[in-house]
Short mmCIF file of C-alpha atoms in Angstrom, two decimals:
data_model
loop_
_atom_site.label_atom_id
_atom_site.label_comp_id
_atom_site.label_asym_id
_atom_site.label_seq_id
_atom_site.Cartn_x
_atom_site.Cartn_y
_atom_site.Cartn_z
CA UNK A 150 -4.19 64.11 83.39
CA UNK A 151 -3.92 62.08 86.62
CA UNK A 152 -1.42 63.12 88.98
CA UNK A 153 -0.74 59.86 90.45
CA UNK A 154 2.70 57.99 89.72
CA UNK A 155 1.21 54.94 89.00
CA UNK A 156 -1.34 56.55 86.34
CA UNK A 157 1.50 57.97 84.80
CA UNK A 158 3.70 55.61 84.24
CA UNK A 159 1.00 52.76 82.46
CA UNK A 160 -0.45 55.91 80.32
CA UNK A 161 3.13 56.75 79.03
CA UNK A 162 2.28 59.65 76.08
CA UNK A 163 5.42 58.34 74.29
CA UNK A 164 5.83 54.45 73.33
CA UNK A 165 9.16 53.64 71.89
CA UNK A 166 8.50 50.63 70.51
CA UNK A 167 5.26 50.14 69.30
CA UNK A 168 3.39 53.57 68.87
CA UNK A 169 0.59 53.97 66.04
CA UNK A 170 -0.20 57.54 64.80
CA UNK A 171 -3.11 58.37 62.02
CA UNK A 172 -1.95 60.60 59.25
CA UNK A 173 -4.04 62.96 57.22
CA UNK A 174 -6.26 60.40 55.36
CA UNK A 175 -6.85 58.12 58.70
CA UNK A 176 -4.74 55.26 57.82
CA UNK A 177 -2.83 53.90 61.07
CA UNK A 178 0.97 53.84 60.57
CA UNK A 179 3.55 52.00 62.74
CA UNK A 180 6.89 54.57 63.66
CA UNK A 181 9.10 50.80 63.28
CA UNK A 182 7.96 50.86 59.37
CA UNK A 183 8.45 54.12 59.05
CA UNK A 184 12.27 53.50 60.77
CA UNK A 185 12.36 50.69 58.30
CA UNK A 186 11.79 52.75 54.97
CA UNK A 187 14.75 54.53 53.12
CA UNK A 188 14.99 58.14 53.47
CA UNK A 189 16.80 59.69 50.25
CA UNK A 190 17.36 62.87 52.41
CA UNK A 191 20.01 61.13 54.82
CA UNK A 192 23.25 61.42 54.52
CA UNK A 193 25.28 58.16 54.38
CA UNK A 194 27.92 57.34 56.99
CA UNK A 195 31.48 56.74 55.36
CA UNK A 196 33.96 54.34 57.32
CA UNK A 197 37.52 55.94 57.16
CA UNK A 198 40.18 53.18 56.71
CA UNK A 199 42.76 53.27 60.33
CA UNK A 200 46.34 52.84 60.58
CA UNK A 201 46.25 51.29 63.64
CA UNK A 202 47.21 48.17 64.32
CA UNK A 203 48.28 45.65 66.71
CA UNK A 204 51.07 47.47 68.84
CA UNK A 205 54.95 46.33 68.16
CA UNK A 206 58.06 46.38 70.23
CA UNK A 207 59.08 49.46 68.60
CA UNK A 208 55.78 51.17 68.74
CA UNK A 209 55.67 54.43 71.14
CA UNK A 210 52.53 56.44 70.40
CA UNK A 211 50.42 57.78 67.98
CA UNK A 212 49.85 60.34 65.43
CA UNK A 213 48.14 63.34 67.18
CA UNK A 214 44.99 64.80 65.48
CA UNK A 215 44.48 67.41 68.04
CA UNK A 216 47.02 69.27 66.58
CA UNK A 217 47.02 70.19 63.18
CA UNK A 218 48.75 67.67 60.70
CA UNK A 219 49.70 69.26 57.17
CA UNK A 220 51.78 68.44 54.95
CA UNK A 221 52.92 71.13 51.96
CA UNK A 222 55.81 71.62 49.24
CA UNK A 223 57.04 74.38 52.13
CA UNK A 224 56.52 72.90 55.12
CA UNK A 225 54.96 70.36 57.43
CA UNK A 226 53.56 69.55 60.78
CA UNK A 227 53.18 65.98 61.74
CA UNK A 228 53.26 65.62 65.65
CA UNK A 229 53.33 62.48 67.72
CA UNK A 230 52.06 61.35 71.04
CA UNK A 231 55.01 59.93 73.20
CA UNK A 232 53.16 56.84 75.85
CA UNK A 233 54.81 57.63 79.15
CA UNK A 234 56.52 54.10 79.14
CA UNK A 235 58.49 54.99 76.00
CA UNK A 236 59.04 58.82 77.25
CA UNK A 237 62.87 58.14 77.82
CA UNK A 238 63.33 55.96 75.15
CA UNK A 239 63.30 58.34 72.22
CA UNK A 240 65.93 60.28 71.37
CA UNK A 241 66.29 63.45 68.73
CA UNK A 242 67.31 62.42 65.44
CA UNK A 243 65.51 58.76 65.93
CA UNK A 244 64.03 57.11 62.62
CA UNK A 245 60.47 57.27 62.41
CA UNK A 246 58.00 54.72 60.11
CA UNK A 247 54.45 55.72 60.25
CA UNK A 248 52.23 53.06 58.06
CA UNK A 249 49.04 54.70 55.89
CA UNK A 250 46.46 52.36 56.15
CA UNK A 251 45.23 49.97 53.17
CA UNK A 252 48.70 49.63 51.45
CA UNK A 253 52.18 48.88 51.91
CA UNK A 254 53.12 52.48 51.76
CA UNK A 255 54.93 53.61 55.06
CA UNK A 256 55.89 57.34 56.25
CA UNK A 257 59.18 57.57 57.14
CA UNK A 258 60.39 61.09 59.18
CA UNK A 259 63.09 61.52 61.78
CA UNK A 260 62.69 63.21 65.39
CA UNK A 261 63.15 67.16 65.11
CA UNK A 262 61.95 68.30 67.86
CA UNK A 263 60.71 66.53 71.81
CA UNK A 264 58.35 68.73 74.47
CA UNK A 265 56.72 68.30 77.00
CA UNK A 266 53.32 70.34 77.27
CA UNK A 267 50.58 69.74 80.97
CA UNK A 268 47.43 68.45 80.41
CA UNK A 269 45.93 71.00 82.16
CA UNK A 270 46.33 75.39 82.08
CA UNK A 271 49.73 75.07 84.41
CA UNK A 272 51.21 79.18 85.54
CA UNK A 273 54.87 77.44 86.41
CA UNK A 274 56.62 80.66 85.75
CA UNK A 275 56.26 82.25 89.92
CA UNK A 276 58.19 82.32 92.96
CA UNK A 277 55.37 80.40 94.08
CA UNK A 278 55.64 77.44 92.07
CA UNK A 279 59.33 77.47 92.19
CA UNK A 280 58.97 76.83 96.36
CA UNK A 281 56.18 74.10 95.68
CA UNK A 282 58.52 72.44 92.97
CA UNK A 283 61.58 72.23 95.53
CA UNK A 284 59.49 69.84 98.22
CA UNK A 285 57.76 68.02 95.51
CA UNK A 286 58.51 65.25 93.15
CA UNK A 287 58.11 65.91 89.48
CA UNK A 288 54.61 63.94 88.76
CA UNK A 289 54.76 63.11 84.87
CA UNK A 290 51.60 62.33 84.49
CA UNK A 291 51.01 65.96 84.49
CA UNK A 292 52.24 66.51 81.33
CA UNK A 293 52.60 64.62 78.03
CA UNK A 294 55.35 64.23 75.73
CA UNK A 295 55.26 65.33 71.49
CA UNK A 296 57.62 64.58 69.52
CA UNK A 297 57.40 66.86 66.15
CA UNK A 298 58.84 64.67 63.42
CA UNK A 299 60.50 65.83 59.67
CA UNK A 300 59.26 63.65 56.72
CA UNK A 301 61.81 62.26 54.86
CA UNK A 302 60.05 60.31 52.41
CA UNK A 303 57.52 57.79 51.57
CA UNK A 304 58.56 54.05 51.35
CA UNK A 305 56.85 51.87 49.01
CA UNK A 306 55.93 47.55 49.37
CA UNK A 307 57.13 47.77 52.62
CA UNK A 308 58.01 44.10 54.02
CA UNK A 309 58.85 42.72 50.73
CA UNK A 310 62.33 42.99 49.10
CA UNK A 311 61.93 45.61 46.28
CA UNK A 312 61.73 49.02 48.99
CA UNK A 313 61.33 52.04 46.95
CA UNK A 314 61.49 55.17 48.26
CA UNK A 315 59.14 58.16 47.00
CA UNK A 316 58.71 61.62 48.01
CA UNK A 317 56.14 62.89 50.52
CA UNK A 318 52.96 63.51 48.94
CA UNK A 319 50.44 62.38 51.18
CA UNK A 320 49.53 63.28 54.75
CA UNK A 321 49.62 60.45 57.87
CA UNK A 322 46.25 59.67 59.37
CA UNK A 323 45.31 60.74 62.89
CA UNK A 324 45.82 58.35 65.48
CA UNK A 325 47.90 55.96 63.31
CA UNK A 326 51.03 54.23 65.24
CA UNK A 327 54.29 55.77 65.14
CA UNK A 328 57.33 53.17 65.67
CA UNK A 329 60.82 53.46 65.80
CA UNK A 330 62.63 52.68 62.35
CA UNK A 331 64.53 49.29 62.87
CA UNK A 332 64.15 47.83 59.76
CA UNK A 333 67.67 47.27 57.78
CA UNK A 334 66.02 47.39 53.81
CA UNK A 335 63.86 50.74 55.33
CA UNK A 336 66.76 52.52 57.11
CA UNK A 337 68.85 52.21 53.57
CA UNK A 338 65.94 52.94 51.22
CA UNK A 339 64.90 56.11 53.33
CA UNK A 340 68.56 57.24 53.61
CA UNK A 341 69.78 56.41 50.88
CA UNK A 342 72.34 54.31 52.11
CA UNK A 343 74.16 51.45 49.95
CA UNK A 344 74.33 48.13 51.12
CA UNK A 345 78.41 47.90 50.75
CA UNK A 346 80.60 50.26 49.58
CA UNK A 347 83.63 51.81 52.05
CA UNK A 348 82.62 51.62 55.37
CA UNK A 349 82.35 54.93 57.06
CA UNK A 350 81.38 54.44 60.39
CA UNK A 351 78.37 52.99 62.61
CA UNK A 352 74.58 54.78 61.75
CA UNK A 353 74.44 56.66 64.98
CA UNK A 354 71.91 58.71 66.74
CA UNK A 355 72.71 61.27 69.73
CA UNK A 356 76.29 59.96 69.12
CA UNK A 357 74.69 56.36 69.96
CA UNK A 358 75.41 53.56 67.37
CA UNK A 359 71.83 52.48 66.36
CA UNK A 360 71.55 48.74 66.74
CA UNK A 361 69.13 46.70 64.09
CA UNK A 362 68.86 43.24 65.23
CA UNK A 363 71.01 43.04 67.55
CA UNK A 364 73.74 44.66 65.34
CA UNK A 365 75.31 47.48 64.84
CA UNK A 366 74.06 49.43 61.71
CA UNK A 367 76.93 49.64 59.17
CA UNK A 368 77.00 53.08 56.98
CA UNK A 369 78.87 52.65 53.80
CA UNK A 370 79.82 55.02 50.64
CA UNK A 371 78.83 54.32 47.23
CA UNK A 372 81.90 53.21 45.85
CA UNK A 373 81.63 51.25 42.33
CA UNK A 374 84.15 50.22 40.31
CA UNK A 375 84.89 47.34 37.97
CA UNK A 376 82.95 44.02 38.43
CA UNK A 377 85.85 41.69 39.99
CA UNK A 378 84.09 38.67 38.02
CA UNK A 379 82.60 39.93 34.58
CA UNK A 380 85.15 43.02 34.10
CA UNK A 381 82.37 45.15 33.42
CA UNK A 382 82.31 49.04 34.96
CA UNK A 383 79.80 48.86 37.92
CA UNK A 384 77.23 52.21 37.61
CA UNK A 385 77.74 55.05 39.95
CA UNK A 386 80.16 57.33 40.67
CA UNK A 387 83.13 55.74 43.01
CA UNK A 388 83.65 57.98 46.46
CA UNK A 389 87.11 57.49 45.79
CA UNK A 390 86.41 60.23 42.74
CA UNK A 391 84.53 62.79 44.87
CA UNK A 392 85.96 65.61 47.33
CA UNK A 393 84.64 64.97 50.84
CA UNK A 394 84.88 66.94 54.05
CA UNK A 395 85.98 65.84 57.48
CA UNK A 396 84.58 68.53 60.00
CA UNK A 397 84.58 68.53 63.50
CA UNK A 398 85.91 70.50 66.82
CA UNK A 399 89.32 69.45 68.45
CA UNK A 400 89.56 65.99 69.53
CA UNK A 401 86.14 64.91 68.17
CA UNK A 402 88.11 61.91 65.79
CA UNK A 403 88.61 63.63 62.71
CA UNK A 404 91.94 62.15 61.70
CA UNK A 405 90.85 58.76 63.38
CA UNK A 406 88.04 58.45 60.71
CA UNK A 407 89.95 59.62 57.94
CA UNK A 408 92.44 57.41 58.89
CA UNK A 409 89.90 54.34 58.42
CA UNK A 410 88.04 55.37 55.75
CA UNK A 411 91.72 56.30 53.82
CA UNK A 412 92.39 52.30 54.34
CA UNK A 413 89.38 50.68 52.83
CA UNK A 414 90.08 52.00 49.91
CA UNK A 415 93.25 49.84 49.86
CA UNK A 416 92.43 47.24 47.85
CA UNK A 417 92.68 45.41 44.90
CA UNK A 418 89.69 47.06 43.48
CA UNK A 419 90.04 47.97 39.99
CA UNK A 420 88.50 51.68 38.60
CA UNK A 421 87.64 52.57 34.73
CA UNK A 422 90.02 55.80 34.17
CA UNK A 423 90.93 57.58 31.20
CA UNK A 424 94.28 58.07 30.29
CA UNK A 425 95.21 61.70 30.55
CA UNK A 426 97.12 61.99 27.34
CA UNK A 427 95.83 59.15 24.91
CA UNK A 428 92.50 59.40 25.89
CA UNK A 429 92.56 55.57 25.94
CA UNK A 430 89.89 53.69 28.68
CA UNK A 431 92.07 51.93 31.49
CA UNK A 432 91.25 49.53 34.43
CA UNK A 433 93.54 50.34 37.19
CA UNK A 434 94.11 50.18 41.20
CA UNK A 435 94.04 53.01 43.16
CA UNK A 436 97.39 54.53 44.17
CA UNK A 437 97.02 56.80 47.61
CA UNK A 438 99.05 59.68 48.31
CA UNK A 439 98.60 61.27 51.26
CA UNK A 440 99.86 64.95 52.32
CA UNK A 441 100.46 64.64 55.81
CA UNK A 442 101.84 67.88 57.42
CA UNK A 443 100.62 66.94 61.21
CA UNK A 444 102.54 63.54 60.55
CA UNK A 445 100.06 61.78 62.31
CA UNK A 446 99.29 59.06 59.16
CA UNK A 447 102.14 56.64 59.88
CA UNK A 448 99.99 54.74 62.07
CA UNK A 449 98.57 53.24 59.64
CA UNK A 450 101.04 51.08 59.00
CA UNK A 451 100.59 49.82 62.10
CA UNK A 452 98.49 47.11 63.57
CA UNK A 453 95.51 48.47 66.18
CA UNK A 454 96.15 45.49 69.30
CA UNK A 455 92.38 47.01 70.62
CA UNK A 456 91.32 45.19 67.20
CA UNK A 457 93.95 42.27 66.85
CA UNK A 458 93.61 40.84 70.27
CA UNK A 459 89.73 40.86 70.27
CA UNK A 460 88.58 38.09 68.01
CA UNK A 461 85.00 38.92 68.27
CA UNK A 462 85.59 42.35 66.91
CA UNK A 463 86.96 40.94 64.33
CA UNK A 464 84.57 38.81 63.71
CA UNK A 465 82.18 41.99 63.47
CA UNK A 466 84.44 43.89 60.89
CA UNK A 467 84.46 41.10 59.20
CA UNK A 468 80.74 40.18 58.25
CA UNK A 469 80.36 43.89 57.22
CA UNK A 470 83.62 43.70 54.83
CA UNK A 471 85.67 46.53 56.66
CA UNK A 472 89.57 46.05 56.19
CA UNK A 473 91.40 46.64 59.66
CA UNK A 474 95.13 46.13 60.58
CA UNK A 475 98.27 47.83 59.05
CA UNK A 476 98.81 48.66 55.34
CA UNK A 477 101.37 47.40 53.71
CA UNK A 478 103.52 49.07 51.35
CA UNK A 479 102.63 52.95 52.98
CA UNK A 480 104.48 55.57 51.47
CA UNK A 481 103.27 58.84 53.90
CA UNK A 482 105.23 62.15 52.28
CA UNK A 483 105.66 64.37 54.91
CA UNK A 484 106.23 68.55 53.71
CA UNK A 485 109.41 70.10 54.56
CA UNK A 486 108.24 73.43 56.12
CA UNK A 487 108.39 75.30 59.40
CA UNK A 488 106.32 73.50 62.08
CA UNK A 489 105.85 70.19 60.50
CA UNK A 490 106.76 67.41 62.86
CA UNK A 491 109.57 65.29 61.18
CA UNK A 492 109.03 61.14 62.02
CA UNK A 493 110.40 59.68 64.69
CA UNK A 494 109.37 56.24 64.18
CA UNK A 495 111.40 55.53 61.20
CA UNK A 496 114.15 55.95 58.64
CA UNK A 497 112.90 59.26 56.11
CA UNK A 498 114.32 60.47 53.17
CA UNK A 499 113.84 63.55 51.28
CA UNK A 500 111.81 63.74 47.97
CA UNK A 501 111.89 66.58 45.72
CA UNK A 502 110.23 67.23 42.75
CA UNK A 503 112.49 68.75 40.05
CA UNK A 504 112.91 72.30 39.84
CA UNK A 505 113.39 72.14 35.93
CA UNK A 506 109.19 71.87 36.24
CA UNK A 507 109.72 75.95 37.11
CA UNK A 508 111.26 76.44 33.46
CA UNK A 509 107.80 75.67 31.35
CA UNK A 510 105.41 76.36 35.05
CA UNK A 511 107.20 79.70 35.83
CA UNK A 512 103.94 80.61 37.97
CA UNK A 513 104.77 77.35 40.70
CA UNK A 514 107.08 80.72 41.51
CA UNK A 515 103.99 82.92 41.91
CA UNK A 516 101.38 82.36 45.23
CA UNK A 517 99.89 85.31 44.10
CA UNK A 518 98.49 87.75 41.30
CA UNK A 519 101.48 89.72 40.51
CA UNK A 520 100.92 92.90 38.46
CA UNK A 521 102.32 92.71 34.90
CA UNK A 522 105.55 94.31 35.73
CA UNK A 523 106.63 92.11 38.73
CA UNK A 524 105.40 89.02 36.31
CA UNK A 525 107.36 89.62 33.53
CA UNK A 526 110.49 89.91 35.82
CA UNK A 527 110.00 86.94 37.49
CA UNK A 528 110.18 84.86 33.98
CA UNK A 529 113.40 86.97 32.85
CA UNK A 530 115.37 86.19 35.55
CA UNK A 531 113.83 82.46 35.39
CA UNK A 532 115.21 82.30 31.40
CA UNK A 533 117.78 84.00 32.47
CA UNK A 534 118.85 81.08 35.57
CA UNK A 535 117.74 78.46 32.88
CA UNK A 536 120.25 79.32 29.97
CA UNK A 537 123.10 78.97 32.37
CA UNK A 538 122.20 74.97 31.52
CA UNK A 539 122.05 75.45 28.11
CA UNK A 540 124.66 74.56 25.26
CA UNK A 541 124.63 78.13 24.43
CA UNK A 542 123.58 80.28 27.67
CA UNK A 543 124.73 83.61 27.76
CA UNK A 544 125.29 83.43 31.22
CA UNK A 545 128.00 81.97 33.46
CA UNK A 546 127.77 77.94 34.36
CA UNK A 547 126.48 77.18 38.07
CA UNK A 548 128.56 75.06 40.46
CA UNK A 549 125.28 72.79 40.40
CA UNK A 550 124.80 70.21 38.03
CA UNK A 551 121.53 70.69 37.79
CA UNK A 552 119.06 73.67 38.31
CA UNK A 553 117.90 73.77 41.82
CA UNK A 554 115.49 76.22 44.14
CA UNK A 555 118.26 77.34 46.35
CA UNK A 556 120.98 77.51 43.39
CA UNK A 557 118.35 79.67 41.84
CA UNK A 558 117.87 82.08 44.81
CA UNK A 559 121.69 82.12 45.02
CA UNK A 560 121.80 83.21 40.93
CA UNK A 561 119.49 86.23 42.03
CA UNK A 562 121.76 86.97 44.88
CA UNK A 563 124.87 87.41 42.80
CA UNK A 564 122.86 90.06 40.59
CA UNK A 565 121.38 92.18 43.26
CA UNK A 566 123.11 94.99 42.00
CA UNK A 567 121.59 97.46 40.22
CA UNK A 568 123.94 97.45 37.41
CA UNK A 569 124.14 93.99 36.75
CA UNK A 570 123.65 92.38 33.64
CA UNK A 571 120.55 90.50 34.72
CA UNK A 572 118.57 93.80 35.59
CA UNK A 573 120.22 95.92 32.85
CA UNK A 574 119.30 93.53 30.24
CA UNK A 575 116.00 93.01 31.33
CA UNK A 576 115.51 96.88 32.28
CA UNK A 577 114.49 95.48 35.78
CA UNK A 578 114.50 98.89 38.08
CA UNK A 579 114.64 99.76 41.58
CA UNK A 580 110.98 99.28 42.45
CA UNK A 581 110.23 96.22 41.01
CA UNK A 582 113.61 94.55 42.34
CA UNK A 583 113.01 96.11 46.18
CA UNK A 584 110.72 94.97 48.91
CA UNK A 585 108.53 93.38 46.30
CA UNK A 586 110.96 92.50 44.11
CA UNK A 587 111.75 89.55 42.27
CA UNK A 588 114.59 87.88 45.14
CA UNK A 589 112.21 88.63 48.01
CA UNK A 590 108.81 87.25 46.09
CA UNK A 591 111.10 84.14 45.75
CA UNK A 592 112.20 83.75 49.38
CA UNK A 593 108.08 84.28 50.69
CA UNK A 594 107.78 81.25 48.02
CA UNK A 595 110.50 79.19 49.88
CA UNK A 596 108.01 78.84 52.83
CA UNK A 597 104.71 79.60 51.58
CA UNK A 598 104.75 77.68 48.30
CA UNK A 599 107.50 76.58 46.37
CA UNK A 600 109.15 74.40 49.31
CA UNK A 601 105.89 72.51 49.59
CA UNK A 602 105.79 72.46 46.38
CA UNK A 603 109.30 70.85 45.63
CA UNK A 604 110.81 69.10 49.43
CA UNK A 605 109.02 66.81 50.54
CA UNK A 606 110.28 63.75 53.29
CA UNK A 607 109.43 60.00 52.59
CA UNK A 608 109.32 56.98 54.64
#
């Protein structure tokens, strides 16, 4: 072979386009034809469908493959890539949609955890890096941002009308777009929120009310009733039937959002109840009572000038159906007990339920488990008070005209002796009538029961 350049390059051994080779029998063979003839042996290529798309205002990254993605009935791992742009942007608990490509079938997961992780191997834990980090701006481009996101569920025909939501059965492709979840008929369907009901509040994230549209995002409670035009029973359970819990730390607005949630449901809204005692199926309006031994609940009788004098906000409550202003007509019953704070803003008077109740409830008397002793002294002495009412008692008239708590302390009083005929009839002894007995289990009920019980203030 010639060692000269030139020789070389116009005797090329290999020819890429155009080279001819004999096979066994002598027949001359083009490697194009052969290039052009099936091969059964290969294996096909397969085209995976992509979730990506063209990016939207409320895109801000991607799903990230390099991590693991999984999805079980115990747990998950679906990971996003935040773009640097939208790094400040996202907050922890934001609504996530993440589309799965070919269908209108959307993943939809809320922000559980953000990090930030370098690009590169990065030893920041030294004394060394801690001096370089004091005379140097933080470069973000070092690192990048995941945000580790909890499926919630699957919505279905996304971008029509009928949203349905499913539950997670199928895993997010890598690289598909992750967006923020501003989409009213989504947010609902993936949290199960009604579209009116009582309003509770504004859909908030980080303590941030979440804005769709330009709006605030209204959160409501399922609260059906009876169909104001056809009379027939809405389905559902009303809220207005269910226990619910206000928690919270001092000052966080407990009693404020009780306070508004307590007035929507003053209304004429009618309810399907069933009479107690006939059985028989009623429509009637809710009656509120509320127990209010802070007596903080007055104001809502009164009109909030923060919401009055703003016509916009008004405006707002308005369009979402949320009730605002005083209530009219509110009855707040106030407990007489130590510590309660007695109004100051208006006229009260006292209401007391009847202690004649005691004579067929003798255990409204009784905070506690008694033993069967103590018990069975209690009622004697209660019979015993009662008959003094009677056509026929066997003991003495009271001064009252009617039986009262205090009158009924005052009856035990007058037979603290041990030889009375109150405790010799009814073989009540020493022990049972002492410390524990039957005239000091009444006075613990005068402030840890009974007087809550039976006084009460109204205004």
């Amino acid at each position: 072979m010639s060692n000269n350049i030139d020789d070389i390059l116009e005797n090329d051994p290999i020819e890429d386009d155009h080279t001819e080779t004999n096979d066994s029998s002598g027949t001359s063979t083009n490697r194009d034809e052969e290039a052009d003839q099936p091969n059964d042996r290969e294996v096909p290529e397969r085209s995976v469908p992509s979730g990506v798309t063209e990016p939207s205002d409320d895109e801000f990254g991607h799903v990230v493959a390099s991590e693991e993605i999984h999805v079980s009935r115990r747990d998950y791992q679906v990971n996003t890539f935040v773009r640097t742009e939208d790094r400040d942007d996202i907050r922890l608990g934001d609504y996530v949609q993440i589309p799965y490509p070919a269908d209108d079938s959307e993943l939809f997961a809320v922000t559980d955890t953000l990090r930030y992780e370098p690009y590169t191997d990065l030893d920041d834990k030294s004394d060394a890096h801690n001096q370089i980090s004091a005379y140097a701006d933080l470069d973000e481009s070092e690192y990048v941002q995941i945000a580790e996101l909890e499926p919630l569920s699957i919505l279905h025909d996304v971008g029509t009308d009928d949203v349905e939501s499913g539950i997670v059965n199928r895993i997010p492709k890598p690289n598909s777009p992750a967006r923020l979840a501003r989409d009213e008929d989504c947010l609902r369907t993936g949290l199960n929120i009604p579209g009116d009901g009582i309003f509770a509040g504004w859909l908030s994230v980080g303590g941030d009310a979440m804005t769709v549209d330009g709006e605030k995002f209204p959160y409501y409670l399922s609260n059906p009733g009876i169909d104001r035009e056809t009379d027939e029973v809405e389905d559902g359970e009303p809220a207005v039937f269910r226990h619910a819990l206000v928690a919270g730390s001092t000052g966080k607005g407990k009693t404020h959002f009780t306070k508004n949630v307590l007035r929507q449901f003053v209304s004429e809204k009618r309810y399907p109840i069933r009479h107690h005692d006939t059985g028989e199926d009623q429509q009637r309006r809710l009656n509120l009572v509320i127990i209010d031994p802070e007596n903080e609940y007055w104001e809502m009788g009164e009109d909030n000038s923060a919401i009055t004098d703003d016509e916009a906000i008004q405006r707002t409550l308005r369009r979402h159906g949320v009730k605002h202003g005083g209530v009219d007509d509110l009855e707040v019953f106030v407990p007489q007990v130590a510590g309660t704070n007695a109004p100051s803003t208006t006229e009260s008077r006292e209401l007391s339920i009847p202690f004649e109740v005691v004579r067929d409830r003798p255990d409204l008397l009784m905070p506690y488990q008694p033993t069967e002793i103590t018990r069975g002294a209690i009622i004697d002495c209660i019979d015993a008070y009662f008959s003094c009412f009677d056509e026929q008692g066997g003991y003495r008239d009271r001064s009252v005209s009617q039986p009262t708590y205090e009158d009924f302390l005052a009856f035990l009083t007058e037979h603290d002796n041990e030889d009375s005929r109150l405790r010799a009839e009814n073989d009540i002894g020493g022990g049972t009538w002492g410390p524990s007995s039957v005239a000091s289990t009444g006075e613990r009920s005068t402030t840890s029961s009974t007087k809550e019980r039976t006084s009460f203030r109204i205004f």
